[in-house]
Amino acid sequence: ITHFFALMEKSLWSLLRKNHFVFHPIGKEIIFFGAVRPYIAVIEDMEQRLYDNFPQFFDNLSDDINF
């Protein structure tokens, strides 16, 4: 898995972005159980941002992952 795809409201996108979970819009807003927009995130970029900004959180998150 190399990417995350998601439909989300702008408020969730903003909250995630403030916490270094960066998703990029890839389409127009649609109505699907409310107004949502499709987004994509590159997992490797997201991991690097987490490591750069929250190294202790990243270490705890990755402890149980077998590479």
Short mmCIF file of C-alpha atoms in Angstrom, two decimals:
data_model
loop_
_atom_site.label_atom_id
_atom_site.label_comp_id
_atom_site.label_asym_id
_atom_site.label_seq_id
_atom_site.Cartn_x
_atom_site.Cartn_y
_atom_site.Cartn_z
CA ILE A 1 0.00 0.00 0.00
CA THR A 2 1.47 3.32 -1.05
CA HIS A 3 -1.45 5.76 -0.87
CA PHE A 4 -4.54 6.56 1.16
CA PHE A 5 -7.70 7.64 -0.65
CA ALA A 6 -10.54 9.24 1.27
CA LEU A 7 -13.76 11.18 0.92
CA MET A 8 -14.04 13.75 3.70
CA GLU A 9 -15.58 17.01 4.73
CA LYS A 10 -13.43 20.13 4.56
CA SER A 11 -13.46 20.45 8.36
CA LEU A 12 -11.89 16.99 8.80
CA TRP A 13 -9.33 17.71 6.08
CA SER A 14 -8.37 20.92 7.89
CA LEU A 15 -8.07 19.18 11.27
CA LEU A 16 -5.90 16.41 9.82
CA ARG A 17 -3.69 18.92 8.00
CA LYS A 18 -3.08 20.88 11.21
CA ASN A 19 -1.81 17.62 12.74
CA HIS A 20 0.55 16.87 9.82
CA PHE A 21 -1.69 14.30 8.10
CA VAL A 22 -1.59 15.95 4.68
CA PHE A 23 -4.16 14.88 2.09
CA HIS A 24 -4.31 16.49 -1.36
CA PRO A 25 -7.63 17.17 -3.12
CA ILE A 26 -8.06 15.18 -6.34
CA GLY A 27 -11.57 16.10 -7.41
CA LYS A 28 -14.57 18.36 -6.98
CA GLU A 29 -16.81 18.42 -3.93
CA ILE A 30 -19.81 16.12 -4.23
CA ILE A 31 -22.88 15.43 -2.13
CA PHE A 32 -22.56 11.97 -0.57
CA PHE A 33 -24.14 11.89 2.90
CA GLY A 34 -23.22 15.58 2.97
CA ALA A 35 -20.63 17.64 1.11
CA VAL A 36 -17.37 15.71 0.72
CA ARG A 37 -14.35 15.85 -1.55
CA PRO A 38 -11.96 13.09 -2.68
CA TYR A 39 -8.41 13.30 -1.33
CA ILE A 40 -5.17 11.34 -1.66
CA ALA A 41 -2.16 11.02 0.64
CA VAL A 42 1.19 9.40 -0.03
CA ILE A 43 1.87 7.17 2.97
CA GLU A 44 5.65 7.60 2.80
CA ASP A 45 5.29 11.42 2.89
CA MET A 46 2.82 11.20 5.76
CA GLU A 47 5.18 8.97 7.76
CA GLN A 48 8.07 11.39 7.18
CA ARG A 49 6.00 14.38 8.35
CA LEU A 50 4.95 12.49 11.48
CA TYR A 51 8.53 11.48 12.20
CA ASP A 52 9.82 15.04 11.66
CA ASN A 53 7.15 16.65 13.84
CA PHE A 54 6.31 13.94 16.41
CA PRO A 55 9.21 11.45 16.60
CA GLN A 56 8.03 9.85 19.86
CA PHE A 57 4.52 9.32 18.47
CA PHE A 58 5.97 7.85 15.28
CA ASP A 59 8.23 5.48 17.25
CA ASN A 60 5.26 4.25 19.30
CA LEU A 61 3.14 3.88 16.18
CA SER A 62 5.76 1.90 14.31
CA ASP A 63 6.81 -0.39 17.21
CA ASP A 64 4.35 -3.11 16.24
CA ILE A 65 4.81 -2.86 12.48
CA ASN A 66 6.95 -5.52 10.83
CA PHE A 67 8.81 -4.12 7.84
#
